[in-house]
Amino acid sequence: MKNASTITAFIISFLVVGSLALVFLFLDNKEEEPAAAEPAAQTEVPARQTVTPQPTVDPLTKEDISRQTATPPSLINLSSPQTLAQAIAKVIQDRDEDILKSLEIQQAVTENQSRLIRELMEARHIRLSSPGITSIGANNQGANPTARYTLNFSSGARGYLDMKRNDKQQWTLDTLTLPSKQDLAKDKVAPMAMNDPMGIVSSFMDAVAKADFRGARKFVDGTKVQDATVAGLCILFEEGAFRLREDAPIKTAYEAPTNAGFFVHLQDAQGRKAGNVGLTVAKTDGQWLVAEASLDSMLEAYTKRQGAGDDIFIPIVKNPQGGDSLALFFGFNEDTLSKRSERQLQIVAEAIKMDSGKKLEISGHTDDVGSERYNQGLSERRAAAVKAQLVQFGVPAERIVTKGFGKSQPRRTYSPTADEETRDEARKENRRAEMYLDF
């Protein structure tokens, strides 16, 4: 009986404990249900968002876009004067503001020079010809070398770029010289000459290169340089097809307050070196003029061409009375002028007509082939042929004196044992007529 009571009590206790466990489990589930339903409630009601008003922005202009996207002007290599000259020419011709800004940044041009260049840029009718620049010369004397170039305008006018190398070994525009606005606007205008030593040499050589005796004579002191020398130089340039060297043809040898010396470097039609002309200029009453001309190097280059078989002879010879004479050459037993000689006499005629007091002495000569009597007559006919052509060119006959010397005054001699080729070359140089001015 006692055992039955114990079992009954155990069963009742088990049931009570199990009931309590079920009650607690039910209560835990009731508390978790709201947490599970909360996300659904948030999805149905979105949170409110606050929007901040943005300021109104105007659209970018083309100028704004260009300014924001433009790269700074690239620096120009200023280690040579030609680069600087080409840059300035491009600024003027192409209206290239970026290049000008680069030159300003590098202090290659001054503020005033920039203003003058911009005025050219803005004048649309002002254009450069081809080539836009020409190298004139250089002065390498001293610590700061200089160089000069021309700006060649389509009107024919010229501007001048004088450049100097600074202590940083960079070239800067030292002086900008421009023609007048009237000259820039014309269709044709004579180039402006610079009244300084290099400017006079440049203008003189420009005229010589065109065989323009009158133009060249304006830059010469006639009391120191003979007209025959100037005329002979014009003839040499035309006959020998000489050209001024492209890169800095004029080199300063020395420069003083009242005089200066230069070498003008030449080339032939093929671009090869062809000697030089030495010129001295002197200042008199504020005007620079050519006072001396040395043609030895040029004449040497000229005579070397005879080796190629061309009968070219020096048109300038020394006169026994002093000074220079001009020489024309004839074929064997001929007394008629060649086309070459006629062109040379045009230049001589200009020299005579420029001065009404000037006279001309013409002497005829022959080689040593033939009798004395025959050669005397031949030499007289050669001198007369030259006179007749000059008269046709407008020289008064009374201002010309002619003489014949036969074979008595050879320009070139040879030894009795000389071969036939040497004799023939000497005889060619002796068949001539010489012209002497200012006798």
Tab-separated table of C-alpha atoms in Angstrom:
chain	number	residue	atom	x	y	z
A	1	MET	CA	0.000	0.000	0.000
A	2	LYS	CA	2.814	2.197	0.851
A	3	ASN	CA	4.510	1.525	-2.540
A	4	ALA	CA	1.339	2.428	-4.410
A	5	SER	CA	1.165	5.802	-2.698
A	6	THR	CA	4.791	6.553	-3.686
A	7	ILE	CA	4.216	5.779	-7.335
A	8	THR	CA	1.074	7.899	-7.401
A	9	ALA	CA	2.961	10.912	-5.939
A	10	PHE	CA	5.750	10.575	-8.570
A	11	ILE	CA	3.263	10.563	-11.428
A	12	ILE	CA	1.485	13.655	-10.123
A	13	SER	CA	4.838	15.501	-9.755
A	14	PHE	CA	5.864	14.620	-13.312
A	15	LEU	CA	2.599	15.940	-14.692
A	16	VAL	CA	2.889	19.203	-12.777
A	17	VAL	CA	6.499	19.824	-13.942
A	18	GLY	CA	5.611	19.049	-17.555
A	19	SER	CA	2.629	21.432	-17.428
A	20	LEU	CA	4.802	24.248	-16.139
A	21	ALA	CA	7.363	23.656	-18.926
A	22	LEU	CA	4.627	23.940	-21.559
A	23	VAL	CA	3.382	27.191	-20.014
A	24	PHE	CA	6.866	28.788	-20.143
A	25	LEU	CA	7.429	27.661	-23.740
A	26	PHE	CA	4.100	29.243	-24.815
A	27	LEU	CA	4.970	32.563	-23.187
A	28	ASP	CA	8.401	32.733	-25.007
A	29	ASN	CA	6.735	32.297	-28.396
A	30	LYS	CA	4.272	35.108	-27.727
A	31	GLU	CA	7.117	37.584	-27.045
A	32	GLU	CA	8.992	36.783	-30.326
A	33	GLU	CA	6.029	37.306	-32.701
A	34	PRO	CA	6.130	41.163	-32.821
A	35	ALA	CA	9.877	41.077	-33.691
A	36	ALA	CA	9.195	38.802	-36.656
A	37	ALA	CA	6.376	41.051	-37.977
A	38	GLU	CA	8.373	44.346	-37.663
A	39	PRO	CA	10.203	44.220	-41.053
A	40	ALA	CA	6.934	43.880	-42.914
A	41	ALA	CA	5.610	47.001	-41.232
A	42	GLN	CA	8.750	49.001	-42.344
A	43	THR	CA	8.366	47.926	-45.992
A	44	GLU	CA	4.867	49.240	-46.196
A	45	VAL	CA	5.720	52.758	-44.843
A	46	PRO	CA	8.957	54.215	-46.429
A	47	ALA	CA	11.060	56.680	-44.451
A	48	ARG	CA	10.836	60.450	-45.423
A	49	GLN	CA	13.961	61.881	-47.262
A	50	THR	CA	15.131	65.534	-47.083
A	51	VAL	CA	16.370	67.086	-50.416
A	52	THR	CA	18.713	70.165	-50.317
A	53	PRO	CA	18.099	72.630	-53.229
A	54	GLN	CA	21.182	73.070	-55.603
A	55	PRO	CA	22.204	76.526	-56.986
A	56	THR	CA	21.542	77.246	-60.687
A	57	VAL	CA	24.726	77.052	-62.943
A	58	ASP	CA	24.961	78.805	-66.359
A	59	PRO	CA	26.166	76.594	-69.257
A	60	LEU	CA	29.870	76.871	-70.168
A	61	THR	CA	30.771	79.120	-73.113
A	62	LYS	CA	33.281	78.124	-75.825
A	63	GLU	CA	35.778	80.518	-74.281
A	64	ASP	CA	35.346	78.836	-70.873
A	65	ILE	CA	35.885	75.393	-72.366
A	66	SER	CA	38.919	76.578	-74.348
A	67	ARG	CA	40.423	78.206	-71.271
A	68	GLN	CA	39.849	75.127	-69.086
A	69	THR	CA	41.179	72.625	-71.623
A	70	ALA	CA	44.080	74.668	-73.112
A	71	THR	CA	47.605	73.546	-72.267
A	72	PRO	CA	50.238	76.101	-71.292
A	73	PRO	CA	52.348	77.331	-74.274
A	74	SER	CA	55.306	75.035	-74.807
A	75	LEU	CA	58.699	76.676	-74.397
A	76	ILE	CA	60.662	77.434	-77.572
A	77	ASN	CA	64.290	76.432	-77.939
A	78	LEU	CA	66.098	79.769	-78.036
A	79	SER	CA	69.615	78.374	-78.490
A	80	SER	CA	69.859	79.725	-82.064
A	81	PRO	CA	68.882	83.107	-83.566
A	82	GLN	CA	67.207	81.403	-86.527
A	83	THR	CA	64.728	79.612	-84.251
A	84	LEU	CA	63.704	82.893	-82.656
A	85	ALA	CA	63.405	84.630	-86.041
A	86	GLN	CA	61.268	81.783	-87.410
A	87	ALA	CA	59.013	81.894	-84.337
A	88	ILE	CA	58.392	85.629	-84.735
A	89	ALA	CA	57.655	85.199	-88.444
A	90	LYS	CA	55.160	82.431	-87.653
A	91	VAL	CA	53.435	84.617	-85.069
A	92	ILE	CA	52.921	87.359	-87.666
A	93	GLN	CA	52.000	85.101	-90.564
A	94	ASP	CA	49.726	82.618	-88.726
A	95	ARG	CA	48.455	84.980	-85.996
A	96	ASP	CA	49.749	82.432	-83.474
A	97	GLU	CA	49.056	83.837	-80.017
A	98	ASP	CA	50.392	80.747	-78.226
A	99	ILE	CA	53.878	81.169	-79.687
A	100	LEU	CA	53.891	84.848	-78.768
A	101	LYS	CA	52.861	83.993	-75.195
A	102	SER	CA	55.680	81.463	-75.036
A	103	LEU	CA	58.171	84.115	-76.160
A	104	GLU	CA	56.784	86.472	-73.502
A	105	ILE	CA	57.101	83.808	-70.785
A	106	GLN	CA	60.719	83.199	-71.776
A	107	GLN	CA	61.340	86.966	-71.933
A	108	ALA	CA	62.567	86.652	-75.514
A	109	VAL	CA	60.509	89.738	-76.441
A	110	THR	CA	59.747	92.874	-74.451
A	111	GLU	CA	56.298	94.232	-73.677
A	112	ASN	CA	56.648	96.983	-76.277
A	113	GLN	CA	57.847	94.512	-78.918
A	114	SER	CA	54.859	92.264	-78.180
A	115	ARG	CA	52.534	95.209	-78.706
A	116	LEU	CA	54.070	95.970	-82.116
A	117	ILE	CA	53.878	92.311	-83.134
A	118	ARG	CA	50.221	92.099	-82.090
A	119	GLU	CA	49.448	95.147	-84.211
A	120	LEU	CA	50.828	93.262	-87.209
A	121	MET	CA	48.794	90.209	-86.264
A	122	GLU	CA	45.598	92.237	-86.114
A	123	ALA	CA	46.172	93.872	-89.519
A	124	ARG	CA	44.850	91.123	-91.770
A	125	HIS	CA	46.098	92.753	-94.976
A	126	ILE	CA	49.716	92.582	-93.801
A	127	ARG	CA	51.351	89.361	-94.955
A	128	LEU	CA	54.885	88.051	-95.228
A	129	SER	CA	56.298	86.922	-98.543
A	130	SER	CA	58.225	83.703	-99.095
A	131	PRO	CA	60.675	83.350	-97.481
A	132	GLY	CA	59.303	85.245	-94.500
A	133	ILE	CA	62.767	85.811	-93.047
A	134	THR	CA	66.263	86.158	-94.499
A	135	SER	CA	69.512	85.856	-92.608
A	136	ILE	CA	71.691	88.949	-93.073
A	137	GLY	CA	74.668	88.583	-90.803
A	138	ALA	CA	76.184	88.043	-87.395
A	139	ASN	CA	78.659	89.680	-85.066
A	140	ASN	CA	80.389	87.137	-82.841
A	141	GLN	CA	82.699	89.718	-81.280
A	142	GLY	CA	82.396	90.101	-77.503
A	143	ALA	CA	80.544	88.171	-74.801
A	144	ASN	CA	77.069	88.708	-76.258
A	145	PRO	CA	76.953	87.861	-79.993
A	146	THR	CA	74.317	89.498	-82.190
A	147	ALA	CA	72.501	88.457	-85.367
A	148	ARG	CA	70.260	90.233	-87.865
A	149	TYR	CA	67.370	88.914	-89.965
A	150	THR	CA	64.912	90.630	-92.264
A	151	LEU	CA	61.145	90.295	-92.159
A	152	ASN	CA	60.087	90.209	-95.810
A	153	PHE	CA	56.593	91.646	-96.334
A	154	SER	CA	54.495	90.944	-99.414
A	155	SER	CA	54.519	94.663	-100.303
A	156	GLY	CA	58.302	94.511	-100.755
A	157	ALA	CA	58.920	96.385	-97.519
A	158	ARG	CA	61.324	95.002	-94.957
A	159	GLY	CA	61.490	94.851	-91.215
A	160	TYR	CA	64.611	94.026	-89.228
A	161	LEU	CA	65.099	91.662	-86.296
A	162	ASP	CA	68.257	92.394	-84.325
A	163	MET	CA	68.877	89.678	-81.768
A	164	LYS	CA	71.335	89.259	-78.954
A	165	ARG	CA	72.437	86.230	-76.945
A	166	ASN	CA	72.157	86.788	-73.200
A	167	ASP	CA	74.237	85.441	-70.345
A	168	LYS	CA	71.969	82.368	-70.172
A	169	GLN	CA	73.006	81.504	-73.737
A	170	GLN	CA	69.476	82.262	-74.984
A	171	TRP	CA	68.666	84.553	-77.892
A	172	THR	CA	66.352	87.507	-77.315
A	173	LEU	CA	64.921	90.158	-79.633
A	174	ASP	CA	67.109	93.192	-79.003
A	175	THR	CA	65.596	95.599	-81.563
A	176	LEU	CA	62.527	95.356	-83.799
A	177	THR	CA	62.569	97.822	-86.715
A	178	LEU	CA	59.410	97.995	-88.833
A	179	PRO	CA	58.553	99.931	-91.998
A	180	SER	CA	55.819	102.555	-91.930
A	181	LYS	CA	52.163	101.534	-92.113
A	182	GLN	CA	51.956	103.257	-95.487
A	183	ASP	CA	54.759	101.110	-96.886
A	184	LEU	CA	53.196	97.967	-95.454
A	185	ALA	CA	49.917	98.779	-97.195
A	186	LYS	CA	51.460	99.423	-100.639
A	187	ASP	CA	51.696	96.869	-103.423
A	188	LYS	CA	55.339	97.679	-104.142
A	189	VAL	CA	57.881	99.539	-102.084
A	190	ALA	CA	61.672	99.786	-102.059
A	191	PRO	CA	63.336	98.005	-99.129
A	192	MET	CA	64.326	100.253	-96.253
A	193	ALA	CA	68.106	100.551	-95.728
A	194	MET	CA	69.527	100.548	-92.214
A	195	ASN	CA	72.084	103.325	-91.709
A	196	ASP	CA	74.517	101.292	-89.676
A	197	PRO	CA	77.621	99.359	-90.792
A	198	MET	CA	75.935	95.996	-91.392
A	199	GLY	CA	72.886	97.672	-92.925
A	200	ILE	CA	74.987	99.530	-95.510
A	201	VAL	CA	76.948	96.383	-96.402
A	202	SER	CA	73.698	94.444	-96.771
A	203	SER	CA	72.078	97.079	-99.007
A	204	PHE	CA	75.223	97.398	-101.122
A	205	MET	CA	75.489	93.651	-101.669
A	206	ASP	CA	71.767	93.352	-102.454
A	207	ALA	CA	72.224	95.826	-105.309
A	208	VAL	CA	75.418	94.126	-106.509
A	209	ALA	CA	73.682	90.740	-106.574
A	210	LYS	CA	71.083	92.244	-108.945
A	211	ALA	CA	73.810	93.796	-111.119
A	212	ASP	CA	72.259	97.151	-110.204
A	213	PHE	CA	75.197	99.535	-110.530
A	214	ARG	CA	73.173	102.658	-109.734
A	215	GLY	CA	71.720	101.082	-106.617
A	216	ALA	CA	75.099	99.853	-105.392
A	217	ARG	CA	76.788	103.184	-106.123
A	218	LYS	CA	74.507	104.968	-103.617
A	219	PHE	CA	76.213	103.124	-100.757
A	220	VAL	CA	79.804	103.821	-101.861
A	221	ASP	CA	82.224	106.641	-101.118
A	222	GLY	CA	83.197	107.520	-104.700
A	223	THR	CA	86.369	109.260	-103.574
A	224	LYS	CA	87.720	105.974	-102.201
A	225	VAL	CA	86.180	103.217	-104.336
A	226	GLN	CA	86.378	103.440	-108.136
A	227	ASP	CA	83.314	102.985	-110.293
A	228	ALA	CA	85.246	100.327	-112.203
A	229	THR	CA	85.480	98.275	-109.026
A	230	VAL	CA	81.747	98.533	-108.354
A	231	ALA	CA	80.881	97.782	-111.990
A	232	GLY	CA	83.327	94.871	-112.029
A	233	LEU	CA	81.778	93.436	-108.881
A	234	CYS	CA	78.317	93.598	-110.479
A	235	ILE	CA	79.678	91.861	-113.579
A	236	LEU	CA	81.379	89.176	-111.498
A	237	PHE	CA	78.174	88.367	-109.649
A	238	GLU	CA	76.187	88.038	-112.852
A	239	GLU	CA	78.857	86.235	-114.861
A	240	GLY	CA	79.816	83.801	-112.128
A	241	ALA	CA	76.262	83.230	-110.850
A	242	PHE	CA	77.403	84.067	-107.326
A	243	ARG	CA	74.947	84.115	-104.427
A	244	LEU	CA	75.123	85.319	-100.853
A	245	ARG	CA	75.491	82.439	-98.436
A	246	GLU	CA	72.115	81.566	-96.915
A	247	ASP	CA	73.165	81.460	-93.255
A	248	ALA	CA	74.591	84.750	-91.940
A	249	PRO	CA	76.468	85.726	-95.115
A	250	ILE	CA	77.845	88.924	-93.546
A	251	LYS	CA	80.326	88.411	-90.721
A	252	THR	CA	81.737	91.292	-88.689
A	253	ALA	CA	85.537	91.325	-88.616
A	254	TYR	CA	85.776	94.413	-86.398
A	255	GLU	CA	83.646	97.414	-85.477
A	256	ALA	CA	84.730	100.830	-84.217
A	257	PRO	CA	82.840	104.118	-83.765
A	258	THR	CA	83.805	105.463	-87.214
A	259	ASN	CA	84.705	102.372	-89.250
A	260	ALA	CA	84.031	98.650	-89.460
A	261	GLY	CA	85.178	95.663	-91.504
A	262	PHE	CA	83.174	92.743	-92.868
A	263	PHE	CA	83.515	89.526	-94.842
A	264	VAL	CA	80.622	88.733	-97.169
A	265	HIS	CA	80.592	84.958	-97.746
A	266	LEU	CA	79.481	83.697	-101.160
A	267	GLN	CA	78.315	80.488	-102.766
A	268	ASP	CA	77.861	79.360	-106.358
A	269	ALA	CA	74.660	78.264	-108.089
A	270	GLN	CA	75.102	74.740	-106.653
A	271	GLY	CA	75.392	76.021	-103.077
A	272	ARG	CA	79.149	75.423	-102.785
A	273	LYS	CA	81.529	77.856	-101.075
A	274	ALA	CA	82.808	80.472	-103.506
A	275	GLY	CA	85.116	82.825	-101.636
A	276	ASN	CA	84.191	86.131	-100.068
A	277	VAL	CA	84.230	89.893	-100.535
A	278	GLY	CA	86.044	92.024	-97.975
A	279	LEU	CA	84.380	95.375	-97.324
A	280	THR	CA	85.330	98.303	-95.115
A	281	VAL	CA	82.743	100.957	-94.259
A	282	ALA	CA	83.450	104.375	-92.779
A	283	LYS	CA	81.228	107.023	-91.228
A	284	THR	CA	81.329	110.509	-92.749
A	285	ASP	CA	78.944	113.284	-91.698
A	286	GLY	CA	76.632	110.764	-90.041
A	287	GLN	CA	76.412	108.508	-93.117
A	288	TRP	CA	78.015	105.070	-93.376
A	289	LEU	CA	79.496	104.268	-96.825
A	290	VAL	CA	81.643	101.532	-98.352
A	291	ALA	CA	85.207	102.854	-98.337
A	292	GLU	CA	87.171	99.814	-99.509
A	293	ALA	CA	86.456	96.573	-101.372
A	294	SER	CA	88.732	93.539	-101.606
A	295	LEU	CA	87.776	90.998	-104.268
A	296	ASP	CA	90.835	88.709	-104.160
A	297	SER	CA	89.065	85.705	-102.636
A	298	MET	CA	86.096	86.044	-104.982
A	299	LEU	CA	88.370	86.402	-108.022
A	300	GLU	CA	90.303	83.280	-107.029
A	301	ALA	CA	87.070	81.280	-106.844
A	302	TYR	CA	86.008	82.755	-110.175
A	303	THR	CA	89.194	81.814	-112.062
A	304	LYS	CA	89.092	78.207	-110.805
A	305	ARG	CA	86.095	77.596	-113.061
A	306	GLN	CA	88.370	77.733	-116.093
A	307	GLY	CA	89.487	74.258	-115.123
A	308	ALA	CA	86.083	72.979	-116.222
A	309	GLY	CA	86.751	74.179	-119.779
A	310	ASP	CA	84.625	77.344	-119.676
A	311	ASP	CA	86.325	80.423	-121.128
A	312	ILE	CA	85.657	82.717	-118.181
A	313	PHE	CA	88.169	85.461	-117.545
A	314	ILE	CA	88.452	88.022	-114.811
A	315	PRO	CA	86.555	91.204	-115.801
A	316	ILE	CA	88.601	93.345	-113.385
A	317	VAL	CA	92.284	93.921	-114.114
A	318	LYS	CA	94.910	96.291	-112.750
A	319	ASN	CA	95.609	99.312	-114.898
A	320	PRO	CA	99.231	100.471	-115.381
A	321	GLN	CA	98.137	104.004	-114.453
A	322	GLY	CA	96.793	102.723	-111.120
A	323	GLY	CA	93.395	101.499	-110.053
A	324	ASP	CA	91.139	98.995	-111.765
A	325	SER	CA	90.107	98.516	-115.374
A	326	LEU	CA	87.324	96.403	-116.831
A	327	ALA	CA	88.184	93.806	-119.454
A	328	LEU	CA	86.158	92.245	-122.278
A	329	PHE	CA	87.433	89.216	-124.188
A	330	PHE	CA	87.255	88.246	-127.872
A	331	GLY	CA	87.526	85.050	-129.847
A	332	PHE	CA	90.499	84.274	-132.085
A	333	ASN	CA	90.772	86.848	-134.896
A	334	GLU	CA	87.392	88.369	-133.896
A	335	ASP	CA	86.384	91.995	-133.396
A	336	THR	CA	82.682	91.495	-132.604
A	337	LEU	CA	81.183	91.467	-129.118
A	338	SER	CA	79.545	88.441	-127.550
A	339	LYS	CA	76.166	88.644	-125.814
A	340	ARG	CA	78.051	88.353	-122.546
A	341	SER	CA	80.176	91.397	-123.388
A	342	GLU	CA	77.130	93.437	-124.416
A	343	ARG	CA	75.531	92.812	-121.026
A	344	GLN	CA	78.733	93.889	-119.280
A	345	LEU	CA	78.795	97.101	-121.289
A	346	GLN	CA	75.278	97.953	-120.108
A	347	ILE	CA	76.652	98.141	-116.579
A	348	VAL	CA	79.625	100.218	-117.714
A	349	ALA	CA	77.310	102.616	-119.559
A	350	GLU	CA	75.344	103.212	-116.356
A	351	ALA	CA	78.553	104.096	-114.559
A	352	ILE	CA	79.548	106.662	-117.194
A	353	LYS	CA	76.104	108.249	-117.500
A	354	MET	CA	75.831	108.818	-113.745
A	355	ASP	CA	78.605	111.423	-113.882
A	356	SER	CA	78.648	113.889	-116.764
A	357	GLY	CA	82.315	114.664	-116.168
A	358	LYS	CA	83.445	111.079	-116.422
A	359	LYS	CA	85.380	109.860	-119.471
A	360	LEU	CA	86.338	106.398	-120.629
A	361	GLU	CA	89.541	105.175	-122.252
A	362	ILE	CA	89.282	101.940	-124.227
A	363	SER	CA	92.428	100.074	-125.254
A	364	GLY	CA	92.376	97.161	-127.701
A	365	HIS	CA	94.830	94.209	-127.504
A	366	THR	CA	95.622	90.968	-129.364
A	367	ASP	CA	97.562	87.759	-128.887
A	368	ASP	CA	100.975	87.164	-130.476
A	369	VAL	CA	99.751	85.216	-133.500
A	370	GLY	CA	100.170	87.160	-136.747
A	371	SER	CA	102.112	90.196	-137.911
A	372	GLU	CA	102.554	93.470	-136.034
A	373	ARG	CA	100.621	95.388	-138.688
A	374	TYR	CA	97.661	92.995	-138.742
A	375	ASN	CA	97.376	92.849	-134.934
A	376	GLN	CA	97.554	96.637	-134.693
A	377	GLY	CA	94.526	96.977	-136.938
A	378	LEU	CA	92.686	94.170	-135.097
A	379	SER	CA	93.257	95.830	-131.716
A	380	GLU	CA	91.908	99.137	-133.018
A	381	ARG	CA	88.782	97.449	-134.383
A	382	ARG	CA	88.153	95.768	-131.022
A	383	ALA	CA	88.351	99.094	-129.204
A	384	ALA	CA	86.040	100.682	-131.787
A	385	ALA	CA	83.484	97.863	-131.373
A	386	VAL	CA	83.302	98.530	-127.640
A	387	LYS	CA	82.844	102.257	-128.214
A	388	ALA	CA	80.056	101.697	-130.746
A	389	GLN	CA	78.126	99.529	-128.300
A	390	LEU	CA	78.459	102.084	-125.496
A	391	VAL	CA	77.178	104.824	-127.799
A	392	GLN	CA	74.136	102.633	-128.515
A	393	PHE	CA	73.573	102.451	-124.751
A	394	GLY	CA	73.439	106.249	-124.558
A	395	VAL	CA	77.024	107.274	-123.759
A	396	PRO	CA	78.086	110.408	-125.719
A	397	ALA	CA	80.781	109.512	-128.268
A	398	GLU	CA	82.912	112.509	-127.281
A	399	ARG	CA	83.380	111.061	-123.808
A	400	ILE	CA	85.092	107.932	-125.148
A	401	VAL	CA	88.720	107.683	-126.309
A	402	THR	CA	89.979	104.548	-128.105
A	403	LYS	CA	93.520	103.255	-128.686
A	404	GLY	CA	94.998	100.110	-130.253
A	405	PHE	CA	98.162	98.467	-128.868
A	406	GLY	CA	98.313	95.347	-131.049
A	407	LYS	CA	100.291	92.568	-129.340
A	408	SER	CA	102.671	94.913	-127.508
A	409	GLN	CA	100.987	94.738	-124.045
A	410	PRO	CA	100.123	91.122	-123.246
A	411	ARG	CA	98.252	90.509	-120.009
A	412	ARG	CA	99.710	87.025	-119.678
A	413	THR	CA	103.021	85.726	-121.022
A	414	TYR	CA	104.564	82.274	-121.411
A	415	SER	CA	108.047	80.830	-121.766
A	416	PRO	CA	109.464	79.733	-125.145
A	417	THR	CA	109.416	76.116	-123.911
A	418	ALA	CA	105.763	76.164	-122.792
A	419	ASP	CA	103.490	73.476	-124.223
A	420	GLU	CA	100.704	74.312	-126.668
A	421	GLU	CA	97.951	74.196	-124.028
A	422	THR	CA	99.725	76.769	-121.844
A	423	ARG	CA	100.315	79.018	-124.854
A	424	ASP	CA	96.662	78.792	-125.892
A	425	GLU	CA	95.422	79.757	-122.411
A	426	ALA	CA	97.712	82.799	-122.332
A	427	ARG	CA	96.645	83.908	-125.798
A	428	LYS	CA	92.947	83.746	-124.826
A	429	GLU	CA	93.523	86.217	-121.991
A	430	ASN	CA	95.387	88.604	-124.286
A	431	ARG	CA	92.543	88.928	-126.846
A	432	ARG	CA	90.813	91.718	-125.022
A	433	ALA	CA	89.698	95.311	-124.710
A	434	GLU	CA	90.289	97.156	-121.445
A	435	MET	CA	88.207	100.087	-120.161
A	436	TYR	CA	89.634	102.582	-117.709
A	437	LEU	CA	87.404	105.126	-115.984
A	438	ASP	CA	88.560	108.491	-114.607
A	439	PHE	CA	91.750	108.772	-116.643
